[in-house]
Coordinates of C-alpha atoms and ligand atoms in Angstrom, one line a residue:
M1 CA 263.3 -19.1 26.8
A2 CA 260.5 -19.9 29.3
F3 CA 259.1 -21.8 26.5
E4 CA 262.0 -23.8 26.1
H5 CA 262.4 -25.2 29.9
H6 CA 258.8 -25.9 29.8
V7 CA 259.3 -28.2 26.9
L8 CA 263.0 -29.4 28.0
L9 CA 261.2 -30.3 31.7
P10 CA 259.1 -33.4 30.7
L11 CA 262.1 -34.6 28.4
I12 CA 264.6 -34.8 31.0
I13 CA 261.8 -36.1 33.3
F14 CA 261.7 -38.9 30.7
S15 CA 265.1 -39.8 30.2
C16 CA 265.2 -40.2 33.8
I17 CA 262.5 -42.5 34.1
Q18 CA 264.2 -44.4 31.0
T19 CA 267.5 -44.2 33.3
L20 CA 266.1 -45.4 36.3
H21 CA 264.6 -48.6 34.2
G22 CA 268.3 -48.7 33.5
D23 CA 268.0 -47.6 29.4
A24 CA 269.5 -44.8 29.7
V25 CA 268.8 -42.3 26.5
P26 CA 271.5 -39.2 26.6
I27 CA 270.0 -36.0 25.8
T28 CA 272.0 -35.0 22.8
P29 CA 272.3 -31.4 21.4
W30 CA 270.3 -32.6 18.5
D31 CA 266.9 -33.1 20.6
L32 CA 267.5 -29.7 22.4
K33 CA 267.8 -28.4 18.7
R34 CA 264.7 -29.8 17.0
S35 CA 262.0 -29.7 19.4
P36 CA 261.5 -26.1 20.8
C37 CA 260.3 -23.2 18.4
R38 CA 260.0 -19.7 19.9
E39 CA 257.1 -18.7 20.1
G40 CA 255.1 -15.5 20.0
V41 CA 251.9 -16.7 21.5
E42 CA 250.1 -12.9 21.4
L43 CA 250.7 -13.0 17.6
K44 CA 249.8 -16.5 17.5
T45 CA 253.6 -16.8 15.5
A46 CA 256.4 -19.8 15.9
D47 CA 259.9 -19.1 15.0
C48 CA 261.2 -22.7 14.2
D49 CA 264.2 -21.4 11.9
D50 CA 267.9 -22.9 12.1
R51 CA 266.9 -26.0 13.9
N52 CA 268.3 -28.7 12.3
L53 CA 264.2 -29.7 11.5
D54 CA 263.4 -32.7 9.2
S55 CA 259.7 -32.2 9.5
V56 CA 257.1 -29.8 10.5
P57 CA 256.7 -29.6 14.0
Q58 CA 253.1 -30.9 15.3
S59 CA 253.5 -29.7 18.8
L60 CA 252.4 -26.2 18.5
P61 CA 249.0 -24.5 19.2
E62 CA 246.5 -25.2 16.6
D63 CA 245.8 -21.7 16.3
T64 CA 249.3 -20.6 14.9
E65 CA 248.9 -18.0 12.0
G66 CA 252.4 -17.3 11.2
L67 CA 255.0 -20.2 11.4
S68 CA 258.8 -19.9 9.7
I69 CA 260.7 -23.0 9.5
M70 CA 263.3 -21.4 7.5
N71 CA 267.0 -23.3 7.3
N72 CA 266.1 -26.3 8.6
I73 CA 266.3 -30.0 6.7
L74 CA 263.1 -30.8 5.2
S75 CA 263.0 -32.7 2.5
S76 CA 259.2 -33.5 2.1
L77 CA 256.0 -31.9 3.1
L78 CA 253.0 -34.3 3.8
N79 CA 249.1 -33.9 3.4
S80 CA 249.3 -34.1 7.1
S81 CA 251.9 -31.9 7.4
F82 CA 249.6 -28.6 7.9
E83 CA 246.7 -30.4 9.1
R84 CA 247.2 -29.3 12.6
Y85 CA 247.1 -25.3 11.6
P86 CA 244.3 -24.4 9.4
L87 CA 244.6 -20.8 10.4
L88 CA 248.2 -20.2 9.2
T89 CA 248.2 -16.9 7.1
H90 CA 252.2 -16.8 6.8
L91 CA 254.2 -19.9 6.3
N92 CA 258.0 -19.7 5.1
I93 CA 259.7 -23.0 4.5
A94 CA 262.5 -21.3 2.6
G95 CA 266.3 -22.4 2.9
N96 CA 265.5 -26.2 3.5
D97 CA 265.7 -29.3 0.4
I98 CA 261.7 -29.5 -0.5
R99 CA 262.1 -32.5 -3.2
M100 CA 258.7 -33.9 -2.4
I101 CA 254.9 -32.1 -1.5
E102 CA 252.2 -34.4 -1.3
S103 CA 249.3 -33.1 -3.3
R104 CA 247.2 -32.0 -0.5
T105 CA 250.0 -30.3 1.4
F106 CA 248.5 -26.8 1.1
Y107 CA 244.8 -27.9 0.8
P108 CA 243.8 -27.5 4.8
L109 CA 245.4 -23.8 4.6
K110 CA 242.3 -21.8 3.5
E111 CA 243.7 -18.7 5.4
M112 CA 246.7 -18.7 4.1
Q113 CA 247.9 -15.2 2.7
D114 CA 252.1 -15.3 2.3
L115 CA 253.8 -18.5 1.4
N116 CA 257.4 -18.6 1.0
L117 CA 258.9 -21.5 -0.7
S118 CA 262.3 -19.8 -2.1
F119 CA 265.9 -21.6 -1.9
N120 CA 264.5 -25.2 -2.2
R121 CA 267.2 -25.8 -4.6
H122 CA 266.3 -29.4 -5.5
L123 CA 262.6 -28.0 -6.2
V124 CA 262.1 -29.3 -9.9
L125 CA 258.7 -28.4 -11.6
P126 CA 256.8 -30.2 -12.7
D127 CA 256.7 -33.9 -11.7
T128 CA 256.9 -35.4 -14.9
G129 CA 256.8 -39.0 -15.7
L130 CA 260.5 -38.9 -16.9
F131 CA 261.9 -37.8 -13.3
R132 CA 260.2 -41.0 -11.7
K133 CA 261.2 -43.5 -14.5
T134 CA 264.8 -42.3 -14.6
G135 CA 265.1 -42.4 -10.8
L136 CA 265.6 -39.0 -10.2
I137 CA 263.8 -37.8 -7.5
G138 CA 261.7 -34.9 -8.6
L139 CA 259.3 -32.9 -6.8
N140 CA 255.7 -33.5 -6.9
L141 CA 254.6 -30.1 -6.8
W142 CA 252.1 -30.7 -9.2
R143 CA 250.8 -34.1 -10.5
S144 CA 249.2 -34.3 -13.8
N145 CA 246.8 -31.6 -14.2
I146 CA 246.2 -31.1 -10.2
S147 CA 247.9 -28.1 -8.9
L148 CA 249.5 -28.7 -5.7
F149 CA 248.2 -24.8 -4.8
D150 CA 244.6 -25.9 -4.7
G151 CA 243.1 -24.6 -1.6
L152 CA 245.0 -21.5 -1.2
V153 CA 242.2 -19.5 -2.2
S154 CA 243.5 -16.7 0.0
L155 CA 247.3 -16.7 -0.7
T156 CA 248.3 -13.0 -1.9
T157 CA 252.2 -13.7 -1.8
L158 CA 254.2 -16.1 -3.1
D159 CA 257.9 -16.7 -3.3
L160 CA 259.2 -19.4 -5.3
S161 CA 262.3 -17.6 -6.2
E162 CA 265.8 -19.5 -6.1
N163 CA 264.8 -22.6 -6.9
S164 CA 265.8 -24.8 -10.2
F165 CA 263.1 -24.9 -12.8
D166 CA 265.5 -25.4 -15.3
L167 CA 264.1 -28.6 -17.5
S168 CA 266.6 -27.4 -20.1
I169 CA 267.4 -31.2 -20.1
L170 CA 263.6 -32.1 -21.0
R171 CA 262.6 -30.8 -24.4
H172 CA 259.2 -29.2 -24.7
V173 CA 258.8 -29.3 -21.4
D174 CA 257.3 -26.2 -19.7
A175 CA 258.7 -25.0 -16.8
I176 CA 255.5 -23.9 -15.4
P177 CA 252.1 -25.9 -17.0
P178 CA 249.1 -23.7 -17.2
W179 CA 247.3 -25.4 -14.4
V180 CA 249.9 -25.0 -11.8
F181 CA 248.9 -21.4 -10.8
K182 CA 245.1 -21.8 -12.0
P183 CA 244.0 -21.8 -8.0
L184 CA 245.6 -18.8 -7.1
T185 CA 243.3 -16.2 -8.4
A186 CA 243.7 -13.7 -5.3
L187 CA 247.5 -13.7 -5.6
Q188 CA 249.1 -10.3 -5.9
N189 CA 252.9 -10.8 -5.5
L190 CA 254.8 -13.6 -7.2
S191 CA 258.3 -13.9 -7.7
L192 CA 259.8 -16.4 -9.8
E193 CA 263.4 -14.7 -9.5
D194 CA 266.7 -16.8 -10.2
C195 CA 264.8 -20.3 -11.4
Q196 CA 266.8 -21.1 -14.7
I197 CA 263.5 -20.6 -16.4
S198 CA 264.2 -20.6 -20.0
L199 CA 260.7 -21.5 -21.5
L200 CA 257.5 -20.4 -20.3
H201 CA 253.9 -21.6 -21.5
P202 CA 251.7 -19.1 -23.1
L203 CA 249.1 -19.3 -20.4
A204 CA 251.3 -20.3 -17.2
F205 CA 249.7 -16.8 -15.8
E206 CA 246.2 -17.2 -17.4
A207 CA 244.7 -17.6 -14.0
L208 CA 246.3 -15.0 -12.1
K209 CA 243.7 -12.0 -12.4
S210 CA 244.7 -10.3 -9.3
L211 CA 248.4 -10.0 -9.9
R212 CA 250.0 -6.6 -9.2
V213 CA 253.5 -8.0 -9.0
L214 CA 255.5 -10.4 -11.0
N215 CA 259.0 -10.8 -10.8
L216 CA 260.9 -13.1 -13.5
G217 CA 264.3 -11.5 -13.3
G218 CA 267.2 -13.9 -13.2
N219 CA 266.1 -16.4 -15.5
K220 CA 267.1 -17.4 -19.1
I221 CA 264.0 -16.4 -21.4
K222 CA 265.3 -15.6 -24.2
Q223 CA 261.8 -15.2 -26.0
L224 CA 258.3 -14.8 -24.1
P225 CA 255.2 -15.4 -25.6
T226 CA 253.3 -13.0 -27.0
D227 CA 250.2 -13.7 -24.8
I228 CA 252.1 -14.4 -21.9
F229 CA 251.1 -11.3 -19.9
K230 CA 247.4 -11.0 -21.8
H231 CA 245.5 -11.9 -18.6
L232 CA 247.6 -9.9 -16.4
G233 CA 245.1 -6.7 -16.4
Q234 CA 246.1 -5.4 -12.5
T235 CA 249.6 -5.8 -13.1
T236 CA 251.6 -3.1 -12.0
N237 CA 255.0 -4.1 -11.7
I238 CA 256.7 -6.3 -14.1
D239 CA 260.7 -7.4 -13.3
L240 CA 262.7 -8.9 -16.5
H241 CA 265.7 -8.0 -15.5
N242 CA 269.1 -10.1 -16.1
N243 CA 267.0 -12.3 -18.8
W244 CA 268.4 -13.2 -22.4
L245 CA 265.6 -11.5 -24.3
A246 CA 266.8 -10.0 -27.5
N247 CA 262.9 -8.7 -28.6
L248 CA 259.6 -7.7 -27.0
D249 CA 256.4 -8.9 -29.5
K250 CA 254.8 -5.5 -30.0
N251 CA 251.5 -7.0 -28.7
L252 CA 253.2 -8.3 -25.4
F253 CA 252.1 -5.7 -23.0
L254 CA 248.8 -4.9 -25.0
N255 CA 246.3 -5.8 -21.9
N256 CA 248.7 -4.1 -19.4
C257 CA 247.0 -0.7 -19.0
R258 CA 248.0 -0.4 -15.4
L259 CA 251.8 -1.3 -15.5
T260 CA 254.0 1.7 -13.7
T261 CA 257.4 -0.3 -13.5
L262 CA 258.7 -2.4 -16.2
L263 CA 262.4 -3.4 -15.4
L264 CA 264.8 -5.1 -18.7
S265 CA 267.7 -3.9 -17.7
D266 CA 270.8 -6.4 -18.3
N267 CA 269.4 -8.2 -21.1
K268 CA 269.8 -8.1 -24.8
L269 CA 267.5 -6.1 -26.5
T270 CA 269.1 -4.0 -29.6
R271 CA 266.1 -2.6 -30.9
L272 CA 263.1 -1.4 -29.2
N273 CA 260.0 -1.1 -31.2
Q274 CA 257.5 1.6 -30.5
S275 CA 254.4 -0.5 -31.1
T276 CA 255.3 -2.3 -27.9
F277 CA 256.2 0.4 -25.7
K278 CA 253.0 2.6 -26.8
L279 CA 250.6 0.0 -26.2
I280 CA 251.4 0.2 -22.3
G281 CA 249.4 3.5 -22.1
P282 CA 250.0 6.6 -19.5
S283 CA 250.2 4.4 -16.8
L284 CA 253.9 3.5 -17.0
T285 CA 256.1 5.8 -15.2
S286 CA 259.2 4.0 -14.8
V287 CA 261.5 1.7 -17.1
D288 CA 264.7 0.5 -16.8
L289 CA 266.5 -0.1 -19.9
S290 CA 270.2 -0.2 -18.6
R291 CA 272.5 -2.6 -19.7
N292 CA 271.2 -3.6 -23.0
P293 CA 273.1 -3.3 -26.2
I294 CA 270.8 -0.7 -27.6
D295 CA 271.2 0.1 -31.0
C296 CA 271.1 3.9 -31.3
N297 CA 269.6 5.4 -34.5
C298 CA 266.8 7.5 -36.0
E299 CA 264.5 4.6 -35.4
L300 CA 264.7 5.0 -31.9
S301 CA 263.7 9.1 -31.7
W302 CA 260.2 8.2 -30.7
L303 CA 261.9 7.0 -27.4
L304 CA 263.4 10.5 -26.0
D305 CA 260.0 11.9 -27.3
W306 CA 258.1 9.2 -24.8
I307 CA 260.7 9.4 -22.0
G308 CA 259.2 13.3 -21.6
A309 CA 257.8 14.7 -18.6
P310 CA 255.9 11.5 -16.5
L311 CA 258.1 8.9 -17.4
V312 CA 261.5 8.1 -15.8
L313 CA 263.9 6.3 -17.2
M314 CA 265.9 4.6 -14.3
N315 CA 269.7 3.8 -14.3
K316 CA 270.5 6.4 -17.1
N317 CA 274.0 6.2 -16.8
Q318 CA 273.9 2.8 -17.3
T319 CA 271.8 3.1 -20.7
I320 CA 274.3 3.1 -23.0
C321 CA 274.1 3.1 -27.1
S322 CA 275.6 -0.1 -28.7
S323 CA 278.9 -0.1 -30.7
A324 CA 276.1 -1.0 -33.7
S325 CA 275.1 2.9 -33.3
L326 CA 275.0 5.9 -35.3
E327 CA 278.8 6.8 -35.3
P328 CA 278.7 9.6 -32.5
L329 CA 276.2 7.7 -30.3
R330 CA 279.1 4.7 -30.0
E331 CA 279.4 3.6 -26.3
K332 CA 277.4 6.7 -25.1
P333 CA 274.7 7.0 -22.7
L334 CA 271.4 7.3 -24.5
F335 CA 270.5 10.2 -23.2
D336 CA 273.3 12.1 -25.3
F337 CA 271.2 10.8 -28.2
D338 CA 269.9 14.2 -29.5
S339 CA 267.2 13.5 -32.1
K340 CA 266.6 16.4 -33.5
K341 CA 270.0 17.4 -34.3
L342 CA 271.2 14.0 -35.5
C343 CA 268.3 13.1 -37.4
S344 CA 266.2 16.2 -38.4
P345 CA 268.6 16.2 -41.7
N346 CA 266.4 13.4 -42.6
I347 CA 263.2 14.5 -41.6
A348 CA 264.2 17.6 -43.9
L349 CA 264.6 15.5 -46.3
Y350 CA 261.3 13.0 -46.5
S351 CA 259.3 16.0 -46.4
L352 CA 261.5 17.6 -49.1
T353 CA 260.6 14.4 -51.0
S354 CA 257.2 14.4 -50.5
L355 CA 256.7 18.0 -51.3
A356 CA 258.8 17.2 -54.2
T357 CA 256.3 14.3 -55.4
M358 CA 253.2 16.4 -54.8
S359 CA 254.9 19.1 -56.9
F360 CA 256.0 16.5 -59.6
V361 CA 252.2 15.0 -59.9
V362 CA 251.4 18.6 -60.0
I363 CA 253.9 19.4 -63.0
V364 CA 253.4 15.9 -64.8
V365 CA 249.7 17.0 -65.2
L366 CA 250.7 20.2 -66.2
V367 CA 253.1 19.2 -68.6
F368 CA 251.2 16.1 -70.1
H369 CA 248.5 19.1 -70.9
Y370 CA 250.9 21.4 -72.7
R371 CA 252.8 18.2 -73.9
W372 CA 255.2 19.0 -76.7
Q373 CA 255.0 23.2 -76.2
L374 CA 256.7 23.0 -72.7
R375 CA 259.5 20.5 -73.7
Y376 CA 262.3 22.4 -74.7
K377 CA 261.7 25.4 -72.1
L378 CA 261.6 22.8 -69.5
F379 CA 264.6 21.1 -70.9
L380 CA 266.7 24.0 -70.5
L381 CA 265.0 24.8 -67.2
K382 CA 266.3 21.1 -66.2
L383 CA 270.2 21.4 -67.2
A384 CA 270.3 25.1 -65.5
A385 CA 268.5 23.8 -62.2
V386 CA 270.8 20.8 -62.1
G387 CA 273.5 21.0 -64.6
Y388 CA 275.0 18.6 -66.8
N389 CA 277.7 17.1 -64.2
E390 CA 275.6 16.6 -61.7
M391 CA 273.3 14.5 -63.6
R392 CA 276.3 12.4 -65.0
D393 CA 276.3 8.5 -64.3
A394 CA 279.6 6.6 -64.4
R395 CA 278.9 4.9 -67.4
D396 CA 281.3 4.5 -70.2
P397 CA 279.9 3.6 -73.8
N398 CA 283.3 1.3 -74.1
D399 CA 282.0 -0.9 -71.5
Y400 CA 278.7 -1.9 -73.5
E401 CA 278.9 -3.9 -76.5
F402 CA 276.7 -1.8 -78.5
D403 CA 276.9 2.0 -78.5
M404 CA 273.1 2.6 -79.7
N405 CA 270.2 0.5 -80.5
I406 CA 267.2 1.6 -82.4
I407 CA 263.9 -0.3 -82.1
F408 CA 261.0 0.7 -84.6
Y409 CA 258.0 -1.1 -85.7
D410 CA 258.4 -2.5 -88.7
D411 CA 256.3 0.3 -90.8
D412 CA 258.6 2.4 -89.5
E413 CA 261.7 0.9 -90.6
E414 CA 261.6 3.6 -93.9
W415 CA 261.2 6.2 -91.3
A416 CA 263.9 5.4 -89.3
G417 CA 266.6 4.4 -92.2
E418 CA 265.6 7.6 -94.2
R419 CA 265.2 10.4 -91.6
L420 CA 266.8 9.5 -88.2
L421 CA 269.7 7.2 -89.1
P422 CA 271.2 9.6 -91.7
T423 CA 271.3 12.4 -89.7
L424 CA 272.6 10.6 -86.2
E425 CA 275.6 8.6 -88.3
E426 CA 276.6 11.6 -88.9
R427 CA 276.1 13.6 -85.8
L428 CA 277.7 10.5 -83.8
P429 CA 280.2 9.4 -85.6
Q430 CA 281.8 7.9 -82.8
F431 CA 278.6 5.5 -82.3
Q432 CA 280.0 2.6 -84.5
R433 CA 278.3 -0.6 -82.8
N434 CA 274.7 0.3 -83.6
V435 CA 271.7 -2.6 -83.8
F436 CA 269.1 -0.9 -86.3
G437 CA 265.5 -3.0 -85.8
D438 CA 265.4 -6.6 -85.9
K439 CA 267.3 -7.5 -88.3
D440 CA 270.7 -6.9 -86.1
L441 CA 269.2 -8.7 -83.7
V442 CA 271.6 -11.9 -82.5
V443 CA 271.0 -14.9 -84.8
G444 CA 270.2 -18.1 -83.3
M445 CA 268.6 -16.7 -80.1
H446 CA 265.0 -16.7 -78.6
Y447 CA 263.4 -13.2 -80.3
L448 CA 262.5 -11.6 -77.1
D449 CA 265.8 -12.8 -75.2
S450 CA 267.7 -11.2 -78.6
I451 CA 265.6 -8.1 -77.5
D452 CA 266.7 -8.2 -73.7
Y453 CA 270.2 -9.2 -75.3
V454 CA 270.3 -6.0 -77.1
V455 CA 269.0 -3.6 -74.7
S456 CA 271.0 -4.5 -71.9
R457 CA 273.9 -4.4 -73.6
S458 CA 273.8 -1.0 -75.4
Y459 CA 274.6 1.8 -74.2
K460 CA 271.8 3.8 -75.3
T461 CA 268.5 2.7 -77.0
V462 CA 266.2 4.6 -78.8
I463 CA 262.4 3.7 -79.2
L464 CA 260.3 4.8 -81.8
L465 CA 257.0 5.5 -81.2
S466 CA 253.9 5.6 -83.6
R467 CA 250.2 5.0 -83.9
A468 CA 250.6 1.7 -85.5
A469 CA 253.2 0.4 -83.3
V470 CA 251.9 1.1 -79.9
R471 CA 249.1 -0.9 -81.1
D472 CA 251.6 -3.8 -81.9
R473 CA 252.1 -6.8 -79.2
W474 CA 255.4 -7.1 -80.6
F475 CA 256.6 -3.9 -80.3
M476 CA 255.2 -3.1 -76.8
L477 CA 256.9 -6.2 -75.6
K478 CA 259.8 -4.7 -76.6
F479 CA 259.3 -1.0 -75.2
R480 CA 258.4 -3.2 -71.7
T481 CA 261.5 -4.5 -71.9
A482 CA 263.7 -1.9 -72.2
M483 CA 261.4 0.1 -69.6
D484 CA 262.4 -3.0 -67.2
H485 CA 266.0 -1.9 -67.8
V486 CA 265.7 1.4 -67.2
S487 CA 263.7 0.5 -63.6
D488 CA 266.5 -2.2 -62.8
T489 CA 269.7 0.0 -63.5
Q490 CA 268.2 3.5 -62.4
T491 CA 269.5 5.1 -65.9
E492 CA 268.2 7.2 -68.6
F493 CA 269.7 5.1 -71.4
V494 CA 266.1 5.0 -73.2
V495 CA 264.8 7.8 -75.3
A496 CA 261.2 7.6 -76.8
V497 CA 260.7 9.2 -79.8
F498 CA 257.2 10.1 -81.1
I499 CA 257.4 10.0 -84.8
E500 CA 254.0 11.6 -85.3
D501 CA 251.1 12.6 -82.9
I502 CA 249.2 10.1 -80.7
P503 CA 245.7 10.9 -80.1
D504 CA 246.1 10.4 -75.7
D505 CA 243.4 7.9 -75.6
E506 CA 245.6 5.8 -78.1
I507 CA 248.5 5.9 -76.1
P508 CA 249.0 2.5 -74.1
F509 CA 249.2 2.5 -70.3
L510 CA 252.7 1.1 -70.6
A511 CA 253.8 4.5 -72.4
R512 CA 251.8 6.8 -70.1
L513 CA 253.6 4.9 -67.4
Y514 CA 257.1 5.3 -69.0
L515 CA 256.1 9.3 -69.7
S516 CA 254.8 9.8 -66.1
D517 CA 258.2 9.0 -64.7
G518 CA 259.8 11.5 -66.2
R519 CA 261.9 9.6 -68.7
P520 CA 263.3 11.5 -71.8
Y521 CA 261.2 11.7 -75.1
L522 CA 261.2 13.7 -78.1
H523 CA 258.6 14.7 -80.6
W524 CA 259.5 14.7 -84.3
T525 CA 258.0 17.6 -86.1
E526 CA 257.8 18.7 -90.0
D527 CA 259.2 22.1 -88.8
V528 CA 262.8 22.9 -90.3
R529 CA 264.4 24.6 -87.6
G530 CA 261.9 21.8 -85.0
Q531 CA 263.8 19.2 -86.6
E532 CA 267.1 21.1 -85.8
N533 CA 266.1 21.2 -82.4
F534 CA 265.0 17.9 -82.5
F535 CA 268.4 16.3 -83.2
D536 CA 270.5 18.9 -80.9
E537 CA 268.1 17.5 -78.5
L538 CA 268.4 13.8 -79.4
T539 CA 272.4 13.6 -79.8
K540 CA 272.7 15.5 -76.2
Y541 CA 270.6 12.6 -74.9
L542 CA 272.5 9.8 -76.6
T543 CA 275.8 11.5 -75.0
I544 CA 274.9 12.6 -71.8
N545 CA 274.6 9.9 -69.4
L546 CA 272.0 10.9 -67.1
R547 CA 270.8 9.3 -64.4
T548 CA 266.7 8.8 -63.8
N549 CA 265.5 11.6 -61.8
D550 CA 261.8 11.5 -60.8
L551 CA 262.1 14.7 -59.1
I552 CA 262.8 16.7 -62.2
P553 CA 260.8 16.6 -65.6
N554 CA 262.6 15.5 -68.5
E555 CA 260.6 17.5 -70.7
Ligands
NAG601 C1 247.6 -37.0 -0.4 O1 246.2 -37.0 -0.6 C2 246.3 -37.0 -1.9 C3 244.8 -36.4 -2.3 O2 243.8 -36.5 -1.6 C4 246.0 -38.5 -2.0 O3 246.0 -38.6 -3.7 C5 247.4 -38.9 -1.8 O4 247.4 -40.3 -2.1 C6 247.7 -38.5 -0.6 N1 248.8 -39.2 -0.2 C7 249.1 -40.1 0.9 C8 250.5 -40.5 1.3 O5 248.0 -40.8 1.5
NAG602 C1 261.2 -15.8 1.5 O1 262.0 -15.9 1.9 C2 263.6 -15.4 1.7 C3 264.6 -16.2 2.5 O2 264.9 -15.7 3.9 C4 263.5 -13.9 1.9 O3 265.0 -13.7 0.8 C5 262.6 -13.3 0.9 O4 262.1 -12.0 0.7 C6 261.1 -14.0 1.4 N1 260.2 -13.6 0.6 C7 259.3 -12.7 0.6 C8 257.8 -12.7 -0.4 O5 259.2 -12.3 2.2
NAG603 C1 242.8 -33.4 -15.5 O1 242.9 -34.3 -16.4 C2 241.8 -35.3 -16.2 C3 242.1 -36.6 -17.1 O2 243.7 -36.4 -17.6 C4 240.7 -34.4 -16.8 O3 239.7 -35.1 -16.5 C5 239.9 -33.3 -16.0 O4 239.2 -32.5 -16.2 C6 241.6 -32.4 -16.1 N1 241.2 -31.1 -14.6 C7 241.4 -30.0 -15.2 C8 241.2 -29.4 -13.7 O5 241.9 -29.8 -16.4
NAG604 C1 255.7 -8.2 -3.0 O1 257.1 -8.6 -2.7 C2 258.2 -8.1 -2.3 C3 259.3 -9.2 -1.9 O2 259.0 -9.4 -0.7 C4 258.0 -6.9 -2.1 O3 258.9 -6.1 -1.6 C5 256.4 -6.2 -2.0 O4 256.1 -5.0 -1.2 C6 255.7 -7.0 -2.5 N1 254.4 -6.1 -3.0 C7 253.3 -6.2 -2.6 C8 252.2 -5.7 -3.4 O5 252.5 -7.2 -1.7
NAG605 C1 258.3 -2.7 -35.2 O1 257.1 -3.6 -35.2 C2 256.5 -3.4 -36.5 C3 255.3 -4.2 -36.5 O2 255.4 -5.6 -36.0 C4 257.5 -3.7 -37.8 O3 256.7 -3.5 -38.8 C5 258.7 -2.9 -37.5 O4 259.4 -3.4 -38.4 C6 259.1 -3.1 -36.1 N1 259.9 -2.2 -36.0 C7 261.7 -2.6 -35.6 C8 262.5 -1.7 -35.1 O5 261.7 -3.6 -35.1
NAG606 C1 275.3 9.0 -12.9 O1 274.7 10.4 -13.5 C2 275.0 11.5 -12.2 C3 274.4 12.6 -13.0 O2 274.5 12.8 -14.3 C4 276.4 11.3 -11.5 O3 276.4 12.5 -10.7 C5 276.8 9.9 -11.1 O4 278.1 10.4 -10.3 C6 276.3 9.0 -12.5 N1 276.4 7.5 -11.6 C7 277.8 6.5 -12.5 C8 277.6 5.3 -11.5 O5 278.5 7.0 -13.2

C-alpha cells in the first residue's frame, strides 16, 4: 500500500501540472489499476496479478527475482520485455491471452527456474507458415527451428498446461517439434496438461535429460511413439491420465528405470501387455489403471502377481473389468479376479498336455521299437481307457459320396483284389459306394485333382503300403494327399495297411511322420489267426469314426 501512494503521488502532481496548463487528463480507474504492482522488497518479488496490464511493467527494480503477471491482458511478449530483469528466477504469466512471443524474449533470463505460461488459450504451437499465410494469428513460440526457450539454461519447471496445441486442422504437423525443448536440459518438471495434444513427435522430449515429472494428462493422445520416453532416464512420474490410449507399446518404458508413478487412468486400455510393464523394473511403486475398459482374462494373471507387495494400485475401486472380460469378472473390480482359482484349470491342462506330449514321445519310441508286437494290446488298452463313445466323431457315411476308398500301388492290385476286397465286402455289406484304385477315379479330371476329390469325399480311405509302393512318387503323392486331409479335418478317416514288412530305412519320411502322429495302421500277416485279427481291427477302424487323438497311440 505504501508503494501505491508513492507511485500515485507523481501521477497526481503530473495531472495537476497538466490541469494548470489547461490540458486536463482525468485520472481513470484504468491508470490506477495498471501502474502499481505489489512488491515484496525483501524477497525481491512483484505481484502484478489482476491489473489489466497489456504489457510487462518496466518500472520495477532491476534485481526483481519473482514476477507474477497473472490474469492480465498481455497479448504479446517482446525481445525487450524482460531485458530489465536478468535476475528473474520465477515468472508467472498464466491467465493472459498471449499470442505472440518474439524469439529472444526469454533469452536474457539465465537464472530463470520456474516459468508458468498456462492458461493462455490462444497459444498455438508451433508457428507454421500456414498460420501466417491464412492470416490467422499464430503464436511465434518457435520460428523455424529456433526454440523460444533458448537461453533458459536454469529452467527447472515449465508449466504450459491449459493451452491449446491442437493442430488437428493441420495434418502432419507435430504439436511439439523436436527442437522446442532442446535448450531445456535442466528441466525437471514439465506440464503439458489439457493442451489438446493428439500427436507427439517421437523426439519431442529428446533433450530433457533431467526431467523428473512429465504431465501429459488430459490430452487426446491415441498412440504414443515407441521412443517418446526413451531419453527420460531420470523421470520418476509420468502422467497420462485422461487420454485416448488404447494400447502401449511393449518398449515404451524401456529406459525409464526410475519411474515410481505411472498414471494411466481414464484411457481406453483393454489389454495390458506384461512386456510393457516388465521393463519398468523394480522402481515402479504406484500405478493408476482406473477407469479403463480392462479385459480381465487369464492373460492378465501376471498383473495380479506383479501388483504384489511393493506395488500400489491406485483407485482400486474404480479399476473395473470390462464387459468383454471372463464371465464372472464382468463389471467387477479387477481385484476380485482370483487368477489362481479361475485360471488354474488351464494351467493344469497345459502341464497335463506337455506331460502327455512327453509321454507320447517316449511311447512312440517304444512302440516303434516293438512295433508290431504291441499293436493289438495297445489297441485294446486304448479302447479300455477312452472307450469308443468318447472317440466317436459326428460323421455319418451318408454325408459322403463314397463309403470306402482303397489306394494302392499298381503292382499291389492283385493282393488287394484277392485278399482284401472279398473279405471287406463280406464284412461290410453296407459299404456299397467304393473306390478301388485308380480305375474307379473320376473320369475326365486331372489325376491328382481326382485323387483329392475322392479322398475328401470318402468316408474312409485305406492305403496299402508295400516296399514298391513307398518308392513310387505317384503313390507317395496320393499318400500325402490323404495325410493332408487327416490334418485338415482332424478325423481318422485313413487307415494305413502294411501288406509286407518294410525295413526301417526304407520307410519314407512322410510315412514315418504319419505313424509318429499316432495314426491308425495295421500290419498284414501270413498267420491265419493273425489275419482274423487283422480283419477284426480293420473292420473296427472302418466303422468307428475316431477323432485324431495325438495323446494316445493308436497301436
Ligand atoms: C527479436 O530477436 C530476434 C533474434 O535476435 C530477431 O530476429 C528479431 O528481429 C527481434 N525482434 C524485433 C522486433 O526486433
Ligand atoms: C501456473 O499457474 C496456474 C494458474 O495460476 C496454476 O494453477 C499452476 O499451478 C501454476 N503452475 C505451477 C507449476 O506452479
Ligand atoms: C536450423 O535450420 C537451419 C536452416 O534451416 C540450419 O542451418 C541450422 O543448422 C538449424 N539449426 C538447428 C539447431 O537445427
Ligand atoms: C512439479 O510441478 C507440480 C505442479 O506444480 C508440483 O506439484 C510438483 O511438486 C513439482 N515437482 C517438482 C519435482 O518440481
Ligand atoms: C504382448 O506383446 C508381445 C510382443 O510384442 C506379443 O507377442 C503379445 O501378443 C502381446 N500380448 C498382448 C496380450 O497383447
Ligand atoms: C473403495 O473401497 C474402500 C475399501 O474397500 C471402501 O471403503 C470405499 O468406500 C470404496 N470407495 C468407493 C468410492 O467405492
